[in-house]
Amino acid sequence: MTFQNTLEFAKLLDSQDQLYKYQDEFIFPRIKGEKVIYFTGNSLGLQPKRSKAYVDEVMNDWANLAVEGHFYSEKPWWDYHERFANPLSKIVGALPSEVTVMNTLTVNLHLLMVSFYRPTKTRYKIICEEKAFPSDQYMFQSQVHFHGYKPEEAIVEIKRREGEHNIRLEDVLAKIEEVGEELALVLIGGVNYYTGQVFDMKTITAAGHKAGAYVGWDLAHAAGNVKLELHDWKVDFAAWCSYKYMNSGPGNASGCFVHEIHHNNPELPRFAGWWGHNKERRFKMEQTFDPIHGADGWQISNLPILSLAPYLASIELFDEIGMDALISKRDKITSYLEFVLKEIDKEVYSTFEIITPANPSERASQLSVLLHGEGRGLFDYLMKHGVITDWREPNVIRLAPVPLYTSFKDIYRFGQILKAGILR
Ligand SMILES: Cc1ncc(COP(=O)(O)O)c(C=O)c1O
């Protein structure tokens, strides 16, 4: 499709957009009385209007039933999390028994590393991407220390080539082969938080397995954004946060995936708690832990129902729309944003550069723009003029035109505000 950088054309695209109506499902902050253009759903998604009713329901059940709410509320709390299994499994390409919700992302990755990072004297190395999200870096360092190894020996980073912004698949595969029999675990962010690069998770997972390692994914920027087939790709484990593309609310619960091949493996150690114990016998208060066969068997504590309520509201919205429709709009609107950015860049004599891969199969909802010469001033200008973006040091603005609530008209308007900001 040939795009045009005009208001009429953007409106035409909106009129053809089957997801256009879903903007009304969300609450937008306002600046000077105007709804903002919101490009930070990769950091914290907007609040779905329907979440409040889900939270109110729990508050009312708590008020009216108190402890009895565990079993007799509209959606009983003791198995509240099981409502996520079907819709979540569709989002990440899993069997319902392979997904669960619990804790928060870094906590879950740590817990999953308890099961899947079991270094030996000869096989103890972890492969991750260079400049992984800091929380992952701290996690790797502390896990390696915990097992008595040195981070500089046990953590192997895949580097970007000199002068390149993204990591090449061939370099990931070469590194896996090079580390070979010393490799215990590959754990990478499925979508890089800084550049928006989407990794070829299927190929990397197969390569890690060929080397005899476990393979896990941090899907913080991928869940609800990218087409995932975790079961078919034979990923061992994965975890994601729900407050980005899945709009569940600040700091809200994480989701986890554990492949079914691991569900009945008694050799796999885990940190246990009563919520992972045989569901039928949980309240018999037995001494011996008998894990649920499935990702639920990694649960530890009874769940924070007030947090899960808005997550459930949002998940149901995803279920209504389906990932295929979301991804189809995502590709179109991301390409339109790329086109508008390039048009503006010509008009302002090349003051910025898109560092996200140009290949649509290597990117999703995010374009990261490296500013040449322009600093935080431009970011502040955008903010003052009703565009919420995300600033990353030293000079990158991240833009996520989330398909659920961004219109093509927003993209056109953003281009005009950006141009005025650069020429100010
Ligand atoms: C890629 C990635 N990993 C891990 C985290 C940490 O998430 P949490 O604070 O929920 O553990 C984030 C947070 O934004 C992230 O983007």
Short mmCIF file of C-alpha atoms and ligand atoms in Angstrom, two decimals:
data_model
loop_
_atom_site.label_atom_id
_atom_site.label_comp_id
_atom_site.label_asym_id
_atom_site.label_seq_id
_atom_site.Cartn_x
_atom_site.Cartn_y
_atom_site.Cartn_z
CA MET A 1 0.00 0.00 0.00
CA THR A 2 1.27 3.47 -0.84
CA PHE A 3 0.91 5.76 2.15
CA GLN A 4 0.35 9.52 2.18
CA ASN A 5 1.25 11.93 4.94
CA THR A 6 -2.07 13.77 4.93
CA LEU A 7 -4.98 14.07 7.33
CA GLU A 8 -7.42 12.80 4.69
CA PHE A 9 -5.36 9.66 4.11
CA ALA A 10 -5.01 8.97 7.85
CA LYS A 11 -8.79 9.33 8.20
CA LEU A 12 -9.29 6.92 5.30
CA LEU A 13 -7.11 4.32 7.07
CA ASP A 14 -9.13 4.86 10.25
CA SER A 15 -12.36 4.29 8.37
CA GLN A 16 -11.00 0.89 7.20
CA ASP A 17 -9.73 -0.10 10.65
CA GLN A 18 -11.80 -2.82 12.32
CA LEU A 19 -10.23 -2.08 15.70
CA TYR A 20 -10.97 1.67 15.56
CA LYS A 21 -13.88 1.35 18.00
CA TYR A 22 -11.66 -0.18 20.70
CA GLN A 23 -10.12 3.22 21.50
CA ASP A 24 -13.38 3.90 23.34
CA GLU A 25 -12.65 0.99 25.65
CA PHE A 26 -9.72 2.95 27.17
CA ILE A 27 -9.27 5.99 29.37
CA PHE A 28 -6.80 8.51 27.93
CA PRO A 29 -5.03 11.10 30.08
CA ARG A 30 -5.74 14.67 28.95
CA ILE A 31 -3.32 17.54 28.46
CA LYS A 32 -4.90 21.00 28.20
CA GLY A 33 -8.27 19.27 27.97
CA GLU A 34 -7.28 17.18 24.91
CA LYS A 35 -6.88 13.40 24.84
CA VAL A 36 -3.19 12.61 24.57
CA ILE A 37 -1.53 10.64 21.79
CA TYR A 38 -0.24 7.74 23.86
CA PHE A 39 2.93 6.02 22.64
CA THR A 40 4.00 4.41 25.91
CA GLY A 41 1.89 1.27 26.02
CA ASN A 42 5.24 -0.58 25.91
CA SER A 43 5.88 0.82 29.39
CA LEU A 44 2.42 1.03 30.97
CA GLY A 45 -0.74 0.30 28.99
CA LEU A 46 -3.81 2.54 29.29
CA GLN A 47 -6.59 1.68 31.69
CA PRO A 48 -9.45 -0.27 30.05
CA LYS A 49 -12.78 1.23 31.14
CA ARG A 50 -14.06 -2.21 32.02
CA SER A 51 -11.33 -2.86 34.64
CA LYS A 52 -13.00 -0.79 37.34
CA ALA A 53 -16.10 -3.01 37.36
CA TYR A 54 -13.87 -6.06 37.85
CA VAL A 55 -12.11 -4.44 40.81
CA ASP A 56 -15.44 -3.22 42.25
CA GLU A 57 -16.78 -6.75 42.04
CA VAL A 58 -13.97 -8.03 44.25
CA MET A 59 -14.35 -5.12 46.68
CA ASN A 60 -18.09 -5.78 46.94
CA ASP A 61 -17.62 -9.51 47.44
CA TRP A 62 -15.04 -8.78 50.11
CA ALA A 63 -17.45 -6.35 51.84
CA ASN A 64 -20.44 -8.67 51.63
CA LEU A 65 -18.87 -12.08 52.07
CA ALA A 66 -15.51 -11.50 53.74
CA VAL A 67 -13.70 -14.83 54.08
CA GLU A 68 -16.56 -16.68 52.42
CA GLY A 69 -15.61 -14.87 49.22
CA HIS A 70 -12.91 -17.48 48.67
CA PHE A 71 -15.62 -19.99 47.76
CA TYR A 72 -18.93 -18.16 47.32
CA SER A 73 -18.22 -14.91 45.50
CA GLU A 74 -19.33 -14.36 41.91
CA LYS A 75 -15.87 -15.44 40.78
CA PRO A 76 -14.52 -17.43 43.74
CA TRP A 77 -11.03 -16.34 44.76
CA TRP A 78 -9.52 -19.74 45.48
CA ASP A 79 -9.37 -20.61 41.78
CA TYR A 80 -9.69 -17.07 40.34
CA HIS A 81 -6.41 -17.45 38.42
CA GLU A 82 -7.73 -20.43 36.49
CA ARG A 83 -9.91 -18.03 34.48
CA PHE A 84 -6.73 -16.87 32.76
CA ALA A 85 -5.67 -20.26 31.41
CA ASN A 86 -7.73 -20.28 28.22
CA PRO A 87 -7.43 -16.67 27.07
CA LEU A 88 -3.75 -16.38 28.10
CA SER A 89 -2.82 -19.62 26.37
CA LYS A 90 -4.19 -18.18 23.11
CA ILE A 91 -2.12 -15.01 23.51
CA VAL A 92 1.17 -16.86 23.96
CA GLY A 93 0.50 -19.97 21.85
CA ALA A 94 0.36 -22.51 24.65
CA LEU A 95 -1.83 -25.24 26.10
CA PRO A 96 -4.05 -23.92 28.92
CA SER A 97 -2.16 -26.12 31.39
CA GLU A 98 1.15 -24.49 30.36
CA VAL A 99 0.27 -20.97 31.58
CA THR A 100 -0.39 -19.42 34.95
CA VAL A 101 -0.43 -16.00 36.60
CA MET A 102 1.48 -15.19 39.76
CA ASN A 103 3.98 -12.80 41.39
CA THR A 104 5.80 -10.27 39.20
CA LEU A 105 8.13 -10.71 36.26
CA THR A 106 11.61 -10.73 37.78
CA VAL A 107 10.39 -12.83 40.69
CA ASN A 108 8.98 -15.38 38.26
CA LEU A 109 12.14 -15.49 36.18
CA HIS A 110 14.12 -16.14 39.35
CA LEU A 111 11.71 -18.92 40.33
CA LEU A 112 11.89 -20.46 36.88
CA MET A 113 15.68 -20.28 36.98
CA VAL A 114 15.49 -22.37 40.15
CA SER A 115 14.08 -25.10 37.92
CA PHE A 116 15.93 -24.45 34.69
CA TYR A 117 19.33 -23.06 35.66
CA ARG A 118 21.07 -25.98 37.30
CA PRO A 119 24.74 -25.45 36.56
CA THR A 120 27.32 -28.20 36.83
CA LYS A 121 31.12 -27.90 36.87
CA THR A 122 31.23 -28.35 33.10
CA ARG A 123 27.88 -26.89 31.97
CA TYR A 124 27.25 -23.61 33.78
CA LYS A 125 27.07 -20.78 31.24
CA ILE A 126 24.10 -18.53 30.49
CA ILE A 127 23.73 -16.81 27.12
CA CYS A 128 21.84 -13.51 27.08
CA GLU A 129 21.76 -10.43 24.90
CA GLU A 130 24.15 -7.51 25.41
CA LYS A 131 22.46 -4.71 27.38
CA ALA A 132 19.59 -6.91 28.51
CA PHE A 133 17.03 -5.08 30.66
CA PRO A 134 18.91 -4.23 33.89
CA SER A 135 16.63 -6.32 36.09
CA ASP A 136 17.59 -9.37 34.00
CA GLN A 137 21.27 -8.50 34.28
CA TYR A 138 21.03 -8.28 38.09
CA MET A 139 19.08 -11.52 38.10
CA PHE A 140 21.75 -13.35 36.06
CA GLN A 141 24.55 -12.00 38.26
CA SER A 142 22.81 -12.94 41.50
CA GLN A 143 21.80 -16.41 40.25
CA VAL A 144 25.34 -17.14 39.09
CA HIS A 145 26.74 -15.96 42.46
CA PHE A 146 24.15 -18.01 44.29
CA HIS A 147 25.41 -21.15 42.55
CA GLY A 148 29.04 -20.28 43.36
CA TYR A 149 30.20 -19.13 39.91
CA LYS A 150 31.66 -15.84 38.74
CA PRO A 151 29.45 -13.67 36.48
CA GLU A 152 32.39 -12.80 34.22
CA GLU A 153 32.92 -16.53 33.57
CA ALA A 154 29.35 -17.75 33.53
CA ILE A 155 27.44 -14.96 31.71
CA VAL A 156 28.02 -14.78 27.96
CA GLU A 157 26.54 -11.75 26.19
CA ILE A 158 25.76 -11.69 22.48
CA LYS A 159 27.14 -8.41 21.18
CA ARG A 160 26.01 -6.05 18.48
CA ARG A 161 28.55 -5.61 15.68
CA GLU A 162 30.49 -2.36 15.59
CA GLY A 163 28.25 0.43 14.22
CA GLU A 164 25.06 -1.71 14.27
CA HIS A 165 22.04 -1.18 16.51
CA ASN A 166 20.62 -4.69 16.45
CA ILE A 167 21.89 -8.18 17.15
CA ARG A 168 22.21 -10.51 14.18
CA LEU A 169 20.53 -13.91 14.35
CA GLU A 170 23.64 -15.51 12.86
CA ASP A 171 25.67 -14.11 15.77
CA VAL A 172 23.24 -15.56 18.32
CA LEU A 173 23.46 -18.97 16.67
CA ALA A 174 27.25 -18.81 16.38
CA LYS A 175 27.56 -17.93 20.07
CA ILE A 176 25.32 -20.83 21.10
CA GLU A 177 27.45 -23.19 19.03
CA GLU A 178 30.69 -21.72 20.39
CA VAL A 179 29.64 -22.09 24.04
CA GLY A 180 28.34 -25.57 23.15
CA GLU A 181 28.74 -28.11 25.94
CA GLU A 182 29.31 -25.42 28.56
CA LEU A 183 25.90 -23.90 27.88
CA ALA A 184 23.31 -24.43 30.63
CA LEU A 185 20.71 -21.83 29.70
CA VAL A 186 19.74 -19.36 26.97
CA LEU A 187 17.56 -16.57 28.37
CA ILE A 188 16.90 -13.55 26.16
CA GLY A 189 14.26 -10.80 25.94
CA GLY A 190 11.97 -11.86 23.07
CA VAL A 191 11.63 -8.20 22.08
CA ASN A 192 14.50 -5.92 23.03
CA TYR A 193 13.16 -3.16 25.26
CA TYR A 194 15.49 -0.47 23.85
CA THR A 195 15.48 -1.08 20.10
CA GLY A 196 12.21 -3.00 19.69
CA GLN A 197 14.06 -5.81 17.86
CA VAL A 198 12.07 -9.06 17.81
CA PHE A 199 14.26 -12.16 18.03
CA ASP A 200 13.62 -15.32 16.03
CA MET A 201 12.53 -17.28 19.09
CA LYS A 202 11.77 -20.49 17.22
CA THR A 203 15.23 -20.78 15.63
CA ILE A 204 17.11 -19.70 18.77
CA THR A 205 15.14 -22.15 20.94
CA ALA A 206 15.99 -25.02 18.58
CA ALA A 207 19.67 -24.03 18.55
CA GLY A 208 19.82 -23.87 22.37
CA HIS A 209 18.28 -27.32 22.62
CA LYS A 210 20.70 -28.69 20.06
CA ALA A 211 23.53 -27.53 22.32
CA GLY A 212 21.89 -29.39 25.22
CA ALA A 213 20.70 -26.29 27.10
CA TYR A 214 17.34 -25.12 28.42
CA VAL A 215 15.84 -22.10 26.67
CA GLY A 216 13.65 -19.47 28.34
CA TRP A 217 12.33 -16.07 27.24
CA ASP A 218 11.64 -12.80 29.01
CA LEU A 219 8.49 -11.76 27.17
CA ALA A 220 7.91 -8.39 28.86
CA HIS A 221 7.73 -6.62 25.49
CA ALA A 222 6.38 -9.55 23.52
CA ALA A 223 3.27 -10.82 25.31
CA GLY A 224 0.17 -9.24 23.79
CA ASN A 225 2.35 -7.68 21.08
CA VAL A 226 3.93 -10.51 19.08
CA LYS A 227 2.60 -13.76 17.66
CA LEU A 228 3.99 -16.42 19.98
CA GLU A 229 3.90 -20.20 19.58
CA LEU A 230 5.63 -21.16 22.82
CA HIS A 231 4.30 -24.73 22.84
CA ASP A 232 5.19 -25.53 19.24
CA TRP A 233 8.59 -23.85 19.51
CA LYS A 234 9.24 -26.14 22.50
CA VAL A 235 10.31 -23.23 24.68
CA ASP A 236 11.11 -24.58 28.16
CA PHE A 237 9.81 -21.60 30.12
CA ALA A 238 8.88 -17.94 29.77
CA ALA A 239 7.49 -15.11 31.85
CA TRP A 240 6.05 -11.68 31.09
CA CYS A 241 4.61 -8.69 32.87
CA SER A 242 1.03 -7.71 32.16
CA TYR A 243 1.20 -3.96 32.66
CA LYS A 244 2.63 -3.12 29.24
CA TYR A 245 0.75 -4.35 26.17
CA MET A 246 -1.75 -6.19 28.33
CA ASN A 247 -3.00 -3.10 30.18
CA SER A 248 -3.47 -4.76 33.56
CA GLY A 249 -2.34 -1.83 35.73
CA PRO A 250 0.91 -0.57 37.28
CA GLY A 251 3.24 -3.25 38.64
CA ASN A 252 0.59 -5.89 38.14
CA ALA A 253 0.94 -9.67 38.16
CA SER A 254 3.10 -11.59 35.76
CA GLY A 255 2.26 -14.55 33.57
CA CYS A 256 4.35 -17.72 33.26
CA PHE A 257 4.73 -20.50 30.77
CA VAL A 258 6.21 -23.93 31.52
CA HIS A 259 6.22 -26.44 28.66
CA GLU A 260 4.17 -29.56 29.30
CA ILE A 261 7.21 -31.81 28.85
CA HIS A 262 8.35 -30.53 32.26
CA HIS A 263 5.06 -30.84 34.10
CA ASN A 264 5.54 -34.32 35.45
CA ASN A 265 9.29 -34.30 35.86
CA PRO A 266 10.04 -35.04 39.53
CA GLU A 267 13.75 -34.32 38.95
CA LEU A 268 13.07 -30.65 38.30
CA PRO A 269 13.58 -28.70 41.52
CA ARG A 270 11.31 -25.80 42.37
CA PHE A 271 10.54 -23.53 45.29
CA ALA A 272 7.18 -24.75 46.49
CA GLY A 273 4.19 -23.28 48.32
CA TRP A 274 0.67 -24.37 49.13
CA TRP A 275 -0.94 -22.83 46.04
CA GLY A 276 1.09 -25.16 43.84
CA HIS A 277 -0.07 -28.20 45.82
CA ASN A 278 -2.65 -30.69 44.55
CA LYS A 279 -5.78 -28.56 44.28
CA GLU A 280 -8.20 -31.19 45.57
CA ARG A 281 -6.11 -31.76 48.70
CA ARG A 282 -4.81 -28.24 49.36
CA PHE A 283 -6.98 -27.64 52.41
CA LYS A 284 -6.14 -30.99 53.96
CA MET A 285 -2.96 -29.25 55.13
CA GLU A 286 -0.75 -32.24 54.32
CA GLN A 287 2.97 -32.31 54.96
CA THR A 288 4.20 -33.65 51.62
CA PHE A 289 4.15 -31.37 48.60
CA ASP A 290 2.29 -32.88 45.64
CA PRO A 291 2.58 -30.38 42.77
CA ILE A 292 -0.27 -29.65 40.40
CA HIS A 293 0.64 -31.05 36.98
CA GLY A 294 0.98 -27.89 34.96
CA ALA A 295 2.30 -24.36 35.24
CA ASP A 296 0.00 -23.91 38.25
CA GLY A 297 2.34 -26.29 40.07
CA TRP A 298 4.87 -23.43 40.20
CA GLN A 299 2.43 -21.25 42.18
CA ILE A 300 3.55 -20.48 45.71
CA SER A 301 1.12 -18.20 47.53
CA ASN A 302 -2.59 -17.55 47.36
CA LEU A 303 -3.17 -14.85 44.79
CA PRO A 304 -3.67 -11.07 45.02
CA ILE A 305 -7.23 -11.05 43.69
CA LEU A 306 -7.50 -7.25 43.61
CA SER A 307 -4.57 -7.20 41.17
CA LEU A 308 -5.82 -10.06 39.08
CA ALA A 309 -9.23 -8.41 38.60
CA PRO A 310 -8.10 -5.68 36.14
CA TYR A 311 -5.74 -8.16 34.46
CA LEU A 312 -8.72 -10.45 33.82
CA ALA A 313 -10.75 -7.56 32.39
CA SER A 314 -7.99 -6.79 29.94
CA ILE A 315 -7.36 -10.42 29.00
CA GLU A 316 -11.02 -10.80 28.12
CA LEU A 317 -10.69 -7.84 25.75
CA PHE A 318 -7.80 -9.61 24.02
CA ASP A 319 -9.88 -12.75 23.76
CA GLU A 320 -12.67 -10.81 22.09
CA ILE A 321 -10.34 -9.30 19.48
CA GLY A 322 -7.82 -12.12 18.92
CA MET A 323 -4.09 -11.80 18.29
CA ASP A 324 -4.37 -12.11 14.51
CA ALA A 325 -6.54 -8.98 14.17
CA LEU A 326 -4.28 -7.12 16.59
CA ILE A 327 -1.12 -8.07 14.73
CA SER A 328 -2.57 -7.19 11.36
CA LYS A 329 -3.36 -3.64 12.57
CA ARG A 330 -0.04 -3.47 14.44
CA ASP A 331 1.91 -4.05 11.23
CA LYS A 332 -0.07 -1.48 9.30
CA ILE A 333 0.07 1.26 11.91
CA THR A 334 3.76 0.67 12.68
CA SER A 335 4.55 0.92 8.96
CA TYR A 336 2.48 4.10 8.74
CA LEU A 337 4.40 5.58 11.68
CA GLU A 338 7.68 4.63 9.99
CA PHE A 339 6.50 6.29 6.76
CA VAL A 340 5.41 9.51 8.52
CA LEU A 341 8.70 9.66 10.46
CA LYS A 342 10.70 9.32 7.24
CA GLU A 343 8.62 12.01 5.54
CA ILE A 344 9.17 14.41 8.44
CA ASP A 345 12.86 13.54 8.55
CA LYS A 346 13.20 14.64 4.91
CA GLU A 347 11.46 17.93 5.74
CA VAL A 348 13.73 18.65 8.71
CA TYR A 349 16.95 17.60 6.96
CA SER A 350 17.70 14.28 8.69
CA THR A 351 17.84 15.00 12.37
CA PHE A 352 16.96 11.49 13.48
CA GLU A 353 17.25 7.82 12.62
CA ILE A 354 15.01 4.80 13.31
CA ILE A 355 17.14 2.13 15.00
CA THR A 356 14.43 -0.57 15.10
CA PRO A 357 14.87 -3.17 12.32
CA ALA A 358 13.16 -2.16 9.07
CA ASN A 359 12.19 -5.77 8.38
CA PRO A 360 8.57 -6.18 9.63
CA SER A 361 9.29 -9.72 10.87
CA GLU A 362 11.96 -8.32 13.22
CA ARG A 363 9.85 -5.65 14.85
CA ALA A 364 6.43 -5.28 16.46
CA SER A 365 4.67 -2.30 18.05
CA GLN A 366 7.71 -0.18 18.79
CA LEU A 367 9.92 2.15 16.80
CA SER A 368 12.94 3.58 18.59
CA VAL A 369 14.17 6.87 17.21
CA LEU A 370 17.75 8.01 17.75
CA LEU A 371 17.96 11.79 17.78
CA HIS A 372 21.01 13.45 16.30
CA GLY A 373 21.68 16.75 18.00
CA GLU A 374 18.22 17.04 19.56
CA GLY A 375 18.06 16.18 23.22
CA ARG A 376 15.49 15.92 25.95
CA GLY A 377 14.08 19.29 24.87
CA LEU A 378 12.21 17.63 22.02
CA PHE A 379 10.78 14.98 24.33
CA ASP A 380 9.57 17.74 26.69
CA TYR A 381 8.09 19.65 23.74
CA LEU A 382 6.14 16.57 22.63
CA MET A 383 4.85 16.06 26.16
CA LYS A 384 3.69 19.68 26.43
CA HIS A 385 1.89 19.30 23.11
CA GLY A 386 -0.04 16.21 24.10
CA VAL A 387 2.19 13.35 22.94
CA ILE A 388 3.39 10.95 25.63
CA THR A 389 6.56 9.18 24.50
CA ASP A 390 9.35 7.50 26.38
CA TRP A 391 12.85 8.88 26.77
CA ARG A 392 15.86 6.57 27.09
CA GLU A 393 19.40 7.72 27.66
CA PRO A 394 21.45 8.84 25.88
CA ASN A 395 19.26 10.08 23.02
CA VAL A 396 16.45 7.71 22.13
CA ILE A 397 12.70 8.26 22.02
CA ARG A 398 10.64 5.08 21.98
CA LEU A 399 7.28 5.18 20.22
CA ALA A 400 4.73 2.39 20.56
CA PRO A 401 1.63 2.89 18.38
CA VAL A 402 -0.35 0.24 20.28
CA PRO A 403 -2.98 -1.12 17.86
CA LEU A 404 -5.68 -1.42 20.51
CA TYR A 405 -5.98 2.31 21.08
CA THR A 406 -3.93 4.25 18.52
CA SER A 407 -5.55 5.72 15.41
CA PHE A 408 -3.92 6.53 12.08
CA LYS A 409 -5.02 10.13 12.66
CA ASP A 410 -2.94 10.10 15.87
CA ILE A 411 0.09 9.15 13.76
CA TYR A 412 -0.51 11.97 11.29
CA ARG A 413 -1.03 14.51 14.10
CA PHE A 414 2.10 13.27 15.86
CA GLY A 415 4.13 13.86 12.68
CA GLN A 416 2.95 17.47 12.53
CA ILE A 417 3.74 18.07 16.22
CA LEU A 418 7.16 16.42 15.82
CA LYS A 419 8.00 18.64 12.86
CA ALA A 420 6.96 21.77 14.72
CA GLY A 421 9.03 20.60 17.71
CA ILE A 422 12.18 20.10 15.66
CA LEU A 423 11.78 23.40 13.79
CA ARG A 424 10.91 25.41 16.91
C1 LIG B 1 12.45 -6.65 29.40
C2 LIG B 1 12.08 -6.45 30.85
N1 LIG B 1 12.44 -7.38 31.75
C3 LIG B 1 12.15 -7.25 33.05
C4 LIG B 1 11.46 -6.15 33.52
C5 LIG B 1 11.21 -6.03 34.99
O1 LIG B 1 9.86 -6.19 35.29
P1 LIG B 1 9.34 -6.27 36.82
O2 LIG B 1 9.72 -5.01 37.47
O3 LIG B 1 7.84 -6.40 36.65
O4 LIG B 1 9.98 -7.45 37.43
C6 LIG B 1 11.04 -5.17 32.62
C7 LIG B 1 10.30 -3.98 33.08
O5 LIG B 1 9.96 -3.08 32.36
C8 LIG B 1 11.37 -5.31 31.24
O6 LIG B 1 11.03 -4.40 30.34
#
